[in-house]
Short mmCIF file of C-alpha atoms in Angstrom, two decimals:
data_model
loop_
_atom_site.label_atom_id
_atom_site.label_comp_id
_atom_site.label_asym_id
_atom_site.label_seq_id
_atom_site.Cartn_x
_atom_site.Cartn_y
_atom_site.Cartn_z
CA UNK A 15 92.87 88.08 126.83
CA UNK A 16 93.51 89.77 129.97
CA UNK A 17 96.79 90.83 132.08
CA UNK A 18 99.85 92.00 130.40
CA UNK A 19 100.27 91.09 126.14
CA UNK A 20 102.88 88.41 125.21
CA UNK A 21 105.67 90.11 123.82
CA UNK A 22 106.75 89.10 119.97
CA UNK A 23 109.17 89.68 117.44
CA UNK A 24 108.31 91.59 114.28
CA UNK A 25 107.98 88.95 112.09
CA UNK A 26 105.99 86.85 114.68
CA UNK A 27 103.61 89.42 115.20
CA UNK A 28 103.48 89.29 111.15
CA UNK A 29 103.04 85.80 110.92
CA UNK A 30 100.14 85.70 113.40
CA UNK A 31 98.68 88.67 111.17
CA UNK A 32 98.67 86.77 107.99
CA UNK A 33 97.19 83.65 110.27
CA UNK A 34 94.37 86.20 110.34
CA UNK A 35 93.95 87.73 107.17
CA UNK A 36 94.69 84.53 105.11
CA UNK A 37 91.65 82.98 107.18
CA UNK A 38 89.31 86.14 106.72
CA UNK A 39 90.49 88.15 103.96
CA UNK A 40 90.92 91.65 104.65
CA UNK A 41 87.73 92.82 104.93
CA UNK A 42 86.43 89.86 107.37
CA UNK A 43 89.66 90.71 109.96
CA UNK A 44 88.63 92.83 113.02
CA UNK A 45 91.20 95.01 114.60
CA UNK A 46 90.20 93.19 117.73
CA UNK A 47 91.18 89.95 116.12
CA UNK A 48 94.15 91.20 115.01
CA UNK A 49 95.28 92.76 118.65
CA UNK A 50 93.70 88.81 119.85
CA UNK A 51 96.21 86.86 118.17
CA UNK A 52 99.11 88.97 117.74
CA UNK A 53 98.84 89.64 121.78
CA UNK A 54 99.51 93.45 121.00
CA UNK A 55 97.58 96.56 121.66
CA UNK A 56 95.53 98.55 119.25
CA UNK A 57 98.16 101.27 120.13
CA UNK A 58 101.10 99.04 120.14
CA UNK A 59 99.64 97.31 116.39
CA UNK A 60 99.37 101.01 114.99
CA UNK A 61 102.87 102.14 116.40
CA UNK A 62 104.10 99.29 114.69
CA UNK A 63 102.57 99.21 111.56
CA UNK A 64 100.55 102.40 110.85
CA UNK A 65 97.44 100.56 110.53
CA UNK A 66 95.50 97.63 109.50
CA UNK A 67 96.43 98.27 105.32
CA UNK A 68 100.47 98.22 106.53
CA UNK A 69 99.70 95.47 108.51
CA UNK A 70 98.03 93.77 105.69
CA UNK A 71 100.97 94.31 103.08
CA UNK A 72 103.64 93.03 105.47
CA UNK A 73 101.21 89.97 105.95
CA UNK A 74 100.78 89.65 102.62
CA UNK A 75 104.71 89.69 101.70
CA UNK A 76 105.22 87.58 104.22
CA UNK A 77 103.57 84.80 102.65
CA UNK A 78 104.63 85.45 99.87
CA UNK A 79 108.44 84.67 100.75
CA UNK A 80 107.00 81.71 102.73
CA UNK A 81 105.46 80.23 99.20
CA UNK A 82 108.08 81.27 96.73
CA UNK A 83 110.72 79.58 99.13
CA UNK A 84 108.49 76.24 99.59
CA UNK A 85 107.84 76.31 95.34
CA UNK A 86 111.12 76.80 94.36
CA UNK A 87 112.43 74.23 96.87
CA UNK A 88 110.29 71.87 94.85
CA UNK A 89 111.13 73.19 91.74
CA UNK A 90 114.62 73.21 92.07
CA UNK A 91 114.81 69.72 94.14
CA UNK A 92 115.71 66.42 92.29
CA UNK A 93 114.07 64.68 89.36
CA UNK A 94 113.58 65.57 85.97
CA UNK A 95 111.52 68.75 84.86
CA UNK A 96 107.97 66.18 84.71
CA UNK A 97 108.50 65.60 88.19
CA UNK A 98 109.39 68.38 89.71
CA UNK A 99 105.99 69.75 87.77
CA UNK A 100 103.79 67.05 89.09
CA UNK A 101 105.34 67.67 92.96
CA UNK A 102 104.12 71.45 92.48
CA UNK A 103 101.00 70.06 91.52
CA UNK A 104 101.14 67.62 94.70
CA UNK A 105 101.98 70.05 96.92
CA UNK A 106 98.94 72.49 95.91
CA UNK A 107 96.48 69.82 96.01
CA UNK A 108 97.93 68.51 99.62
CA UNK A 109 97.81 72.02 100.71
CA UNK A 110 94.05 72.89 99.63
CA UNK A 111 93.22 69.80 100.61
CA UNK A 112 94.68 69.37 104.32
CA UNK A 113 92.13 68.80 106.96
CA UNK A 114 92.52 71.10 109.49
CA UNK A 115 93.57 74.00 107.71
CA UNK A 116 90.67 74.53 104.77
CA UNK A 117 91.68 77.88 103.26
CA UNK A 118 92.81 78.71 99.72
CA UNK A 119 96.36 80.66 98.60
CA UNK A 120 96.31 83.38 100.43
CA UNK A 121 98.22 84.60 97.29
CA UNK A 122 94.79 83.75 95.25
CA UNK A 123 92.66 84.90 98.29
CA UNK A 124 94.35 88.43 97.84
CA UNK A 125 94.54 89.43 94.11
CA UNK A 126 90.93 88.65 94.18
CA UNK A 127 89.59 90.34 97.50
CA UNK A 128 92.17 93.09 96.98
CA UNK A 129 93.85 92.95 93.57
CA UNK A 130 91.32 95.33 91.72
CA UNK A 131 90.32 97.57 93.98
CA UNK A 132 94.09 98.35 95.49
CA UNK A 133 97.00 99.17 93.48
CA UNK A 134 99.53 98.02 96.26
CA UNK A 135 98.12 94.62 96.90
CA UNK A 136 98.30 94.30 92.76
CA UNK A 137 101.47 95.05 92.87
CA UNK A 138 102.54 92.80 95.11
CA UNK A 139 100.84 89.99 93.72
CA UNK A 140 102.48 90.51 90.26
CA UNK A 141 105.41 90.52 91.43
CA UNK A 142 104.71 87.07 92.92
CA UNK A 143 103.82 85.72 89.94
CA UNK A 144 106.72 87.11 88.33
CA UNK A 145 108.98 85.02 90.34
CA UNK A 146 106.91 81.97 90.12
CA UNK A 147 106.67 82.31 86.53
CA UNK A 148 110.67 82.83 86.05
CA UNK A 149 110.84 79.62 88.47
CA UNK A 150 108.88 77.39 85.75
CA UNK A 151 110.08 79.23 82.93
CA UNK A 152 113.69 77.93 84.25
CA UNK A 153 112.44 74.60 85.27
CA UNK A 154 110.73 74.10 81.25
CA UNK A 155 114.19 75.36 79.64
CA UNK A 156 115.78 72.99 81.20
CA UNK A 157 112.80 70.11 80.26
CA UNK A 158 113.79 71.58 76.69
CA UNK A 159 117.31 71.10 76.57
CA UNK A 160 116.64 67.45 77.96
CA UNK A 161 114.10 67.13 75.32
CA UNK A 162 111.28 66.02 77.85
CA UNK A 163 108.96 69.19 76.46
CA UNK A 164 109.23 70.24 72.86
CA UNK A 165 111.09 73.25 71.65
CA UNK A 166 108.32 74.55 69.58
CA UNK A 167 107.24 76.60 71.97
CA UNK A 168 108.86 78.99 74.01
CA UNK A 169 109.67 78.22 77.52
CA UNK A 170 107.98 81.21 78.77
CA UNK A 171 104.62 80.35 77.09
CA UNK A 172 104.75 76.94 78.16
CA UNK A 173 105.85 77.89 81.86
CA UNK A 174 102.62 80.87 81.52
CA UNK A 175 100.57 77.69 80.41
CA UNK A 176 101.40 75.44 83.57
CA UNK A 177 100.78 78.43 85.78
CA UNK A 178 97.63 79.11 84.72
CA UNK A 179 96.84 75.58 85.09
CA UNK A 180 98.11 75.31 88.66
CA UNK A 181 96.49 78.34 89.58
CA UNK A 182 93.10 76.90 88.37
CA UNK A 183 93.62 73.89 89.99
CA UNK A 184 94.59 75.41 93.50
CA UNK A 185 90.83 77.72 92.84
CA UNK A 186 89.78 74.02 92.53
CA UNK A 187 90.83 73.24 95.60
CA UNK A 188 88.60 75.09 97.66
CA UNK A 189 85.02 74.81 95.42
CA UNK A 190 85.94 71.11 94.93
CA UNK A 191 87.96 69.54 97.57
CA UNK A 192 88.21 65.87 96.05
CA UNK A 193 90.83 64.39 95.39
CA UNK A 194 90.43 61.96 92.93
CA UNK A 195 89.15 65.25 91.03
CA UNK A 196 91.95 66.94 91.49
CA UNK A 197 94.33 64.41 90.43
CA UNK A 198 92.41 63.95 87.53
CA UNK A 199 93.04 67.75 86.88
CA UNK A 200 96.59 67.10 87.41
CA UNK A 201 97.18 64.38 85.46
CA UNK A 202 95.43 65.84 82.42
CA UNK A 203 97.70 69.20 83.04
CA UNK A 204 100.92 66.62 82.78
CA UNK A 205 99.25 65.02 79.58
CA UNK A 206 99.67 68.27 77.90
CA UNK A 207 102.92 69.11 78.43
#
């Protein structure tokens, strides 16, 4: 890049961040990349941010808001509880699946590069979960009370059951990126609800 940077607002310098650490993790994501497609400075990055870590967590939060807003969209939209389910399911399975952008959750991608060896990246991630998990927990009270799932259960522990389920399926995703596979996966997840 040469002659004078392009100039961005915080959260598009963020956004362009998290382009790069979502497709290389943290470890695989060069300063130099990072200055590349930001169009900052190493200076100008580190007056910002601190450094790469900082950089990392706002990227990281970032997408997180991004995800929780496009899931609870869909969980909150129209339909009964079953449907609303099976869009989430859709919508993971279109998004590991879409051609010209092959990378997992970079919610996934982090609590596994990151999640055990730094406390502030676990962190983070729980909390995600937390709020997808209140999300579905919501979603199967309701299913409940319109007697689509039974009551013998507790929301929570069905809505814990489903998430583990969609988080396998979206590690599915990347090691097995077919789709009649993956809708078999979903459809057997909506068989056992």
């Amino acid at each position: 890049m040469s002659g004078r940077p392009r100039e961005f607002e915080g959260e598009d310098v963020i956004e362009a961040a998290m382009d790069v650490f979502w497709s290389h993790g943290y470890e695989g994501s060069s300063t130099q990349e990072l200055c590349e497609r930001t169009g900052l400075g190493r200076g100008s990055l580190y007056n910002a941010f601190g450094n790469k870590q900082a950089l990392y967590m706002a990227a990281l939060r970032f997408y997180h808001e991004r995800a929780i807003h496009t899931q609870n969209g869909i969980l909150n939209g129209p339909g009964t509880a079953r449907e609303r389910l099976r869009r989430l399911l859709e919508w993971g399975i279109g998004e590991d699946l879409e051609a010209d952008n092959r990378r997992s959750c970079m919610a996934l991608f982090a609590a596994m590069e990151r999640g055990r060896k730094d406390p502030a990246v676990s962190e983070i991630t729980r909390a995600y979960a937390a709020r997808l998990e209140g999300a579905l927990c919501h979603v199967f009270a309701l299913g409940q009370r319109a007697g689509e799932f039974t009551a013998e259960r507790p929301a929570l522990e069905q809505a814990r059951a489903f998430m583990s389920s969609y988080y396998g399926l979206r590690v599915l995703g990347q090691s097995m990126a077919d789709s009649a596979f993956l809708h078999d996966v979903l459809e057997g997840t909506m068989a056992r609800l």
